Short mmCIF file of C-alpha atoms and ligand atoms in Angstrom, two decimals:
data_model
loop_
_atom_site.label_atom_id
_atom_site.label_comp_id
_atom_site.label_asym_id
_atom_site.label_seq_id
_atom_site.Cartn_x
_atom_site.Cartn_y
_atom_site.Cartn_z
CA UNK A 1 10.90 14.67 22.67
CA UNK A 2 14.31 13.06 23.62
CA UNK A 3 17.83 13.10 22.12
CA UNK A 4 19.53 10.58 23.39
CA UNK A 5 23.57 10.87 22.65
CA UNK A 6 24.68 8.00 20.04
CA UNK A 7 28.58 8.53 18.83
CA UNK A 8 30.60 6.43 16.87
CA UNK A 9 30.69 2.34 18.17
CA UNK A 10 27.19 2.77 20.02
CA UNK A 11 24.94 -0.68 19.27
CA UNK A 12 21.86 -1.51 19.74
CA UNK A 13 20.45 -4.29 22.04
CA UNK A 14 16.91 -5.84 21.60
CA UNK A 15 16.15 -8.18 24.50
CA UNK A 16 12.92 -10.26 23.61
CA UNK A 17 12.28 -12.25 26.25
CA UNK A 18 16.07 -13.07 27.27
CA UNK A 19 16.94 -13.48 23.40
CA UNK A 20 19.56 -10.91 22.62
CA UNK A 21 20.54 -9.15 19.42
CA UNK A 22 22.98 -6.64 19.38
CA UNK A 23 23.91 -4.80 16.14
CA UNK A 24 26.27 -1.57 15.66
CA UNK A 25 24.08 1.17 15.12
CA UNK A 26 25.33 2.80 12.20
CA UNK A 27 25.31 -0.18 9.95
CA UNK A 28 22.78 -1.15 7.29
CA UNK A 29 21.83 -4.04 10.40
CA UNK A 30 21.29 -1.17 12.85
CA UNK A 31 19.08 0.47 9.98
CA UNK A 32 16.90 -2.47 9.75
CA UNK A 33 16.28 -2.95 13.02
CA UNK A 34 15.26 0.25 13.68
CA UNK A 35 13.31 0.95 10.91
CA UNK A 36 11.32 -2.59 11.72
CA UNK A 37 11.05 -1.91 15.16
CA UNK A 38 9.41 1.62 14.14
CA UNK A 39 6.80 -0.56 12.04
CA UNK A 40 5.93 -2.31 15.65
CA UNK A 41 5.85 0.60 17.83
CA UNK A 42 3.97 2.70 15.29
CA UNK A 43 1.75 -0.32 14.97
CA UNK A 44 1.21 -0.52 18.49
CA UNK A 45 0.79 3.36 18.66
CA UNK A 46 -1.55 3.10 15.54
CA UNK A 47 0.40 6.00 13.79
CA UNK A 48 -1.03 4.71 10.96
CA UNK A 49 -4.18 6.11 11.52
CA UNK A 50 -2.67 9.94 12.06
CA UNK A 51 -2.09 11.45 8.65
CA UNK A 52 -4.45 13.24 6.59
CA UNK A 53 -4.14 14.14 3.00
CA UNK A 54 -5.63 17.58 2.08
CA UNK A 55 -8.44 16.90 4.54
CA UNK A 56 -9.29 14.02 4.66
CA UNK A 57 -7.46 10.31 7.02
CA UNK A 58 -5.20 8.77 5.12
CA UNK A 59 -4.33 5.43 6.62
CA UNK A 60 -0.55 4.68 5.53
CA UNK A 61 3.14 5.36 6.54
CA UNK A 62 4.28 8.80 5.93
CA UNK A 63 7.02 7.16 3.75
CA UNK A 64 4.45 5.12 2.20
CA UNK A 65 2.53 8.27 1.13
CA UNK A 66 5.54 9.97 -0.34
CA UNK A 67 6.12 6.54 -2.04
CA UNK A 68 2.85 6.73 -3.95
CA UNK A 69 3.21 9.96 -4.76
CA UNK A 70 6.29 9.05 -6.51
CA UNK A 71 4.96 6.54 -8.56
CA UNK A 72 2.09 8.47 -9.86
CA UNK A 73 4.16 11.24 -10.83
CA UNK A 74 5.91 8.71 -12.72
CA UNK A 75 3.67 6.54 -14.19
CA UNK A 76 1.49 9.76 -14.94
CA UNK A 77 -1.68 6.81 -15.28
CA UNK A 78 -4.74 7.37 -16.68
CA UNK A 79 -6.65 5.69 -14.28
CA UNK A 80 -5.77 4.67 -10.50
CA UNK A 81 -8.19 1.75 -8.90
CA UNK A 82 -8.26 1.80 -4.93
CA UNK A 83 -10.21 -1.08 -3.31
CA UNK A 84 -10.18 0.01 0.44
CA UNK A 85 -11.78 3.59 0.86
CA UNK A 86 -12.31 4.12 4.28
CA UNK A 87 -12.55 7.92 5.12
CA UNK A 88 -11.05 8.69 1.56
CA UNK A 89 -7.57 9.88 2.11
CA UNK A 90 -6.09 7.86 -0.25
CA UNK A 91 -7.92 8.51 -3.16
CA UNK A 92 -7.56 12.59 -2.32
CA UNK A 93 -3.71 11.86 -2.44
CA UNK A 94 -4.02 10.19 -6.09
CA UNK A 95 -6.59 12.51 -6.84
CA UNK A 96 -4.85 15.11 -6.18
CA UNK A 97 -1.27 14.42 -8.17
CA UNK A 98 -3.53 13.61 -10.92
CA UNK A 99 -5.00 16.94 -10.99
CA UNK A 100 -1.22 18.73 -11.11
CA UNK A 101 -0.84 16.12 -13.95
CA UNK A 102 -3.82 17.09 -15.61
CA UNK A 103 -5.37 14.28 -16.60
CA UNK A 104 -6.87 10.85 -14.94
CA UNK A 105 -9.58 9.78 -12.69
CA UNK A 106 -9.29 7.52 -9.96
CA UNK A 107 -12.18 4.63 -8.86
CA UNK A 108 -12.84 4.17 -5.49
CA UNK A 109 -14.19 0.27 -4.54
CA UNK A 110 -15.46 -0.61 -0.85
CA UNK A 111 -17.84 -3.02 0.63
CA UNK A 112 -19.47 -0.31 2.51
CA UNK A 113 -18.63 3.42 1.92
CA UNK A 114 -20.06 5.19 4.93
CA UNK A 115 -22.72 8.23 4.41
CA UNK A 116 -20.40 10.80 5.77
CA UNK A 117 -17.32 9.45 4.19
CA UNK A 118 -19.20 9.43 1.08
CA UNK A 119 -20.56 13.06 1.48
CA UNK A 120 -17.06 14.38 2.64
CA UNK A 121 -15.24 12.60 -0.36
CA UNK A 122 -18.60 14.06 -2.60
CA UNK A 123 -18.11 17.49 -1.32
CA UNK A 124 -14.47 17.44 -1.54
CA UNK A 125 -12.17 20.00 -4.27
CA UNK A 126 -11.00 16.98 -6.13
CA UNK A 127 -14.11 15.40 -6.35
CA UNK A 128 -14.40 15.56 -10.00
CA UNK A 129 -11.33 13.33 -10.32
CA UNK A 130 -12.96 10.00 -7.89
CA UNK A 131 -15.71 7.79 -8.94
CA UNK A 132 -16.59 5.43 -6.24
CA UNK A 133 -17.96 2.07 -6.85
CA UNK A 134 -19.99 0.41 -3.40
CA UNK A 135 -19.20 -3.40 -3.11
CA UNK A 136 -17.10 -6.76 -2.45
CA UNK A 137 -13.44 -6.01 -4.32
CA UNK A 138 -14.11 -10.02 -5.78
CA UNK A 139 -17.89 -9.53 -6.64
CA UNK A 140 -18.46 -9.81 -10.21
CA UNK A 141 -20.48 -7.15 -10.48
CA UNK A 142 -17.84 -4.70 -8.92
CA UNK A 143 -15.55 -5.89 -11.63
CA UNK A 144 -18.23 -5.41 -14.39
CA UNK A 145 -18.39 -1.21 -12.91
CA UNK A 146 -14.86 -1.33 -12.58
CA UNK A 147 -14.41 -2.23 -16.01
CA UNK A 148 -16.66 0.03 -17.10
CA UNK A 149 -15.24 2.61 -15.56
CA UNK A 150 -12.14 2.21 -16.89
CA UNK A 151 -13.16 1.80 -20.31
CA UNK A 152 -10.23 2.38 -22.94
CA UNK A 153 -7.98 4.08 -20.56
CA UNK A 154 -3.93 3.05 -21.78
CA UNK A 155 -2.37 3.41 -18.43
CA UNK A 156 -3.73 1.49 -15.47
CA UNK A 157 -2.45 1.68 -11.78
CA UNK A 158 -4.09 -0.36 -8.88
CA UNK A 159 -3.72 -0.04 -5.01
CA UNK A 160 -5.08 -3.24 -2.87
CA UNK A 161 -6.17 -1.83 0.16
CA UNK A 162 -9.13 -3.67 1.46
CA UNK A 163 -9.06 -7.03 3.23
CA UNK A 164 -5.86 -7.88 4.03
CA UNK A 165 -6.41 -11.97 4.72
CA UNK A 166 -4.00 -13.92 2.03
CA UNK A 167 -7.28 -15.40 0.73
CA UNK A 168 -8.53 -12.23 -0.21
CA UNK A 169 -5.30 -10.59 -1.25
CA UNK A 170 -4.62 -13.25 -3.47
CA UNK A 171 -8.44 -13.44 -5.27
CA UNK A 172 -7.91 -9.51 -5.44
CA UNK A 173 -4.60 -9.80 -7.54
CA UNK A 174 -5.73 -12.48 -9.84
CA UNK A 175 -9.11 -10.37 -10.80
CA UNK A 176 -7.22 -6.53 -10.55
CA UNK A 177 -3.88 -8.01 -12.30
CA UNK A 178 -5.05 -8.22 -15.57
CA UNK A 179 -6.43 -4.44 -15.79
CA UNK A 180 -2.87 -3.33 -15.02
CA UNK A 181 -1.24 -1.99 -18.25
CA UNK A 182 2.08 -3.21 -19.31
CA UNK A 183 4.82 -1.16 -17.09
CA UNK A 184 2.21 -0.20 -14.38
CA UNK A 185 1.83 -1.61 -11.44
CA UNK A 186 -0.35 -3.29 -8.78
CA UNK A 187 0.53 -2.76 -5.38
CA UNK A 188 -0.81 -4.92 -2.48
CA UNK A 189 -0.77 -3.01 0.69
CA UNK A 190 -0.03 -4.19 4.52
CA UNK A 191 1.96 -7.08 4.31
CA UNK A 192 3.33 -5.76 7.12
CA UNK A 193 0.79 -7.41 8.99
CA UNK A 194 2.97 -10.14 9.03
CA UNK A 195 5.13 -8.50 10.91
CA UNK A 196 3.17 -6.95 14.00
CA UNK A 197 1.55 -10.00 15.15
CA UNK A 198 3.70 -10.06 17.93
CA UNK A 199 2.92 -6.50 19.09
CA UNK A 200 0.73 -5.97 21.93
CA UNK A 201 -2.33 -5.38 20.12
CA UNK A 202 -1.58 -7.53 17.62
CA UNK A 203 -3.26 -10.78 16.50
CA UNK A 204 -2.09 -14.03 16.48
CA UNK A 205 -3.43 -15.07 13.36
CA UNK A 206 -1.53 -12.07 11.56
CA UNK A 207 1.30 -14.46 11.92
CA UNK A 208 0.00 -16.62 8.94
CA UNK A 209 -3.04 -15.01 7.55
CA UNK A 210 -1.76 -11.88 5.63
CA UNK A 211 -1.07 -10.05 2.31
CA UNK A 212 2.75 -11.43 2.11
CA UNK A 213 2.11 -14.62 1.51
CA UNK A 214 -0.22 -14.02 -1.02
CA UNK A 215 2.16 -11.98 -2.63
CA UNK A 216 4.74 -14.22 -2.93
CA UNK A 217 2.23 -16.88 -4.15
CA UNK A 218 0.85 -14.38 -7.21
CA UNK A 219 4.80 -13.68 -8.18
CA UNK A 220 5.08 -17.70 -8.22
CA UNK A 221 2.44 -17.92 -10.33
CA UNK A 222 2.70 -14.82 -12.97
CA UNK A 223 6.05 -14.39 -14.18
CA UNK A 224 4.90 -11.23 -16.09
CA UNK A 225 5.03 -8.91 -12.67
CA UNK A 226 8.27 -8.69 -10.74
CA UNK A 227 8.13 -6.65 -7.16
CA UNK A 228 10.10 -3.49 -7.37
CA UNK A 229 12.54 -2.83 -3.90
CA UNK A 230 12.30 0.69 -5.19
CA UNK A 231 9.10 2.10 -3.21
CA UNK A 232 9.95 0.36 -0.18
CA UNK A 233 13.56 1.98 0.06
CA UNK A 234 13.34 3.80 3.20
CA UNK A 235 12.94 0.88 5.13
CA UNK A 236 9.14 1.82 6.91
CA UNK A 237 6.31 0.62 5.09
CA UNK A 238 3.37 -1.31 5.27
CA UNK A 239 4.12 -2.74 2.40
CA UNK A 240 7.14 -5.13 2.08
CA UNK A 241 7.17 -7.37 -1.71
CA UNK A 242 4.03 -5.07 -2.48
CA UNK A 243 4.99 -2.81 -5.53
CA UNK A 244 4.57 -4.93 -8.33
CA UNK A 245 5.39 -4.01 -11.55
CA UNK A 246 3.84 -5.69 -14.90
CA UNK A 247 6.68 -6.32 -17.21
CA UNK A 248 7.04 -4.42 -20.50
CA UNK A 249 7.90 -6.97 -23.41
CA UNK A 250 11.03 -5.63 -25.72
CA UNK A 251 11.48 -5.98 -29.52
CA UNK A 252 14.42 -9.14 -28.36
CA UNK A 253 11.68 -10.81 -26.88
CA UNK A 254 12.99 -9.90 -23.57
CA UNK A 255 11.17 -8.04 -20.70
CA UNK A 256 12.44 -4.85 -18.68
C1 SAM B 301 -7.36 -0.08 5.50
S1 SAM B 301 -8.89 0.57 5.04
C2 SAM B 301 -8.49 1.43 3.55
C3 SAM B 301 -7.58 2.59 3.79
C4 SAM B 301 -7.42 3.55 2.63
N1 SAM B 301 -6.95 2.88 1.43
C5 SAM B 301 -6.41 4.61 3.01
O1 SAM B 301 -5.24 4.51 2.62
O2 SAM B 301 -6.82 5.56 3.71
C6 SAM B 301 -9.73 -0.85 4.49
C7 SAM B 301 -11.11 -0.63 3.83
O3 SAM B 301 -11.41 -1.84 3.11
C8 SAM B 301 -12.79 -2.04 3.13
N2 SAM B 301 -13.07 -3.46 2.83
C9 SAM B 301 -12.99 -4.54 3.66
N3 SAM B 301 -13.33 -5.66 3.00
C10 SAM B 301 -13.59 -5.30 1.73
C11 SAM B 301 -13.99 -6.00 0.56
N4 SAM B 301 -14.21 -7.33 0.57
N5 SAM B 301 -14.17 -5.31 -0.58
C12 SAM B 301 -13.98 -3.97 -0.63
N6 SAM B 301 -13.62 -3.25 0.46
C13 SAM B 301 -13.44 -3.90 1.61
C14 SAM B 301 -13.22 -1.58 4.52
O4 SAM B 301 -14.60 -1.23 4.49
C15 SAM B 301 -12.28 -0.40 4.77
O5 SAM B 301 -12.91 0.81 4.43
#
C-alpha cells in the first residue's frame, strides 16, 4: 500500500469526463467525496463481498457491520427478521450479539437458501439462535411463518436485504413495517445502488430502479417512521435514508 503526502491546503480534483470538481481535502466536502468515491471503487472492486462474520460471508460495508452491531446492542430486540440470506453472514453477526445479550432469535427469509449454505448456517455455534424460513419476502405464506415465528415477541428489528428493485423494496416495507415494534427499526439495505450505476460494472438501470426511492416513497407515506442519520455517520454505507426508526408515541401526544 501507498501513502501519498497530503499537508495542509491539498484538494482534491475529480475529472469525469472533462467535468471538474475540486474540493479542499480536509473539509466536510473533501470527506464526502471521498467517502462516496470509496462506495464506487469498492463497488467496482466488489469489497462488499470480502468480510466474513465468525465464519461465515457477510455481504456489507465494514462500517455497515459495526453499524448493526450498534443497533442491536441497543435495541437489545427480541427478535431480528433478515430477508436476504445468502451464505448466512448476516444472521451469524445478529446471532451472535444476541447470544452476548442473552436472549433473542433471529429469522432468516430467502427465496432459495442453498443446501450448503443451509448446512453451514445448520451446523454453525449459533445455530440455536436462527430459524430460517425458505420463500418470496412478499409471499403470503412467508408472512404467515414469519408471523408465527415471531409470535408475542415485544421488541422487533427487521433488515431488508433481498431484492433490491424499488418495487420490491417498497412491497417489502409495507408487509415487514407493521411487525416493527414501536422504537425499533426497519432498515432497507443498498440504496446505494443508486449510486454505482455509473461504475464500470455497474448497471444502467441502477440509476432508477433501486431501494432509495422506495425509501423515500414509504417515509412519504408513513409518518410514524422517520430515517435516523445516526447509522450512516461514517459516511460508507450501502445504505443511505435506510435506518428507519418507528416512532415511540409520548404521554403529550407527541412522538420521539
Ligand atoms: C444481498 S444477498 C443477502 C446478503 C446478506 N443479507 C448478507 O448481509 O450477507 C440477497 C439475497 O436475497 C435473496 N432474494 C432475492 N430475491 C428474494 C425474494 N424475493 N425473497 C427473498 N429473498 C430473495 C437472494 O437469494 C440472496 O440470497
Amino acid at each position: 500500500m501507498r501513502n501519498y503526502t497530503a499537508q495542509l491546503g491539498a484538494t482534491l480534483t475529480l475529472d469525469n469526463a472533462g467535468e471538474r470538481t475540486t474540493v479542499d481535502l480536509y473539509s466536510k466536502e473533501g470527506l464526502d467525496l471521498l467517502s462516496n468515491l470509496w462506495i464506487k471503487s469498492a463497488a467496482e472492486h466488489r469489497l462488499m463481498y470480502e468480510p466474513t462474520w465468525l465464519g461465515r460471508p457477510i455481504i456489507q460495508f465494514p462500517t455497515d457491520i459495526v453499524a448493526i452491531q450498534e443497533l442491536l446492542w441497543k435495541l437489545q430486540p427480541d427478535v431480528v427478521v433478515e430477508t436476504g440470506v445468502a451464505h448466512g453472514g448476516s444472521l451469524v453477526l445478529s446471532a451472535s450479539i444476541l447470544e452476548l445479550i442473552g436472549k433473542g432469535k433471529v429469522i432468516g427469509v430467502d427465496i432459495e437458501i442453498r443446501p450448503h449454505n443451509r448446512l453451514a448456517i445448520e451446523e454453525h455455534p449459533l445455530k440455536h439462535r436462527i430459524e430460517l424460513i425458505e420463500g418470496s419476502s412478499v409471499a403470503a405464506d412467508t408472512l404467515v411463518a414469519v408471523r408465527r415465528a415471531i409470535g408475542s415477541a415485544k421488541s422487533v428489528l427487521v433488515f431488508l436485504d433481498s431484492n433490491h428493485t424499488e418495487a420490491h423494496v417498497l412491497q417489502e416495507l409495507e408487509l415487514y413495517s407493521p411487525l416493527v415494534t414501536a422504537g425499533s427499526y426497519i432498515v432497507a439495505h443498498d440504496g446505494a445502488q443508486a449510486w454505482v450505476w455509473d461504475i464500470p460494472r455497474g448497471k444502467p438501470e441502477w440509476k432508477v430502479d433501486h431501494p432509495l426511492t422506495a425509501i423515500h416513497k414509504f417515509l412519504d407515506r408513513h409518518p410514524e417512521f422517520t430515517s435516523d442519520p445516526h447509522y450512516t455517520r461514517l459516511g460508507i454505507t450501502s445504505s443511505p435514508d435506510g435506518w428507519l426508526k418507528k416512532r415511540v408515541e409520548t404521554k403529550n401526544d407527541g412522538v420521539e
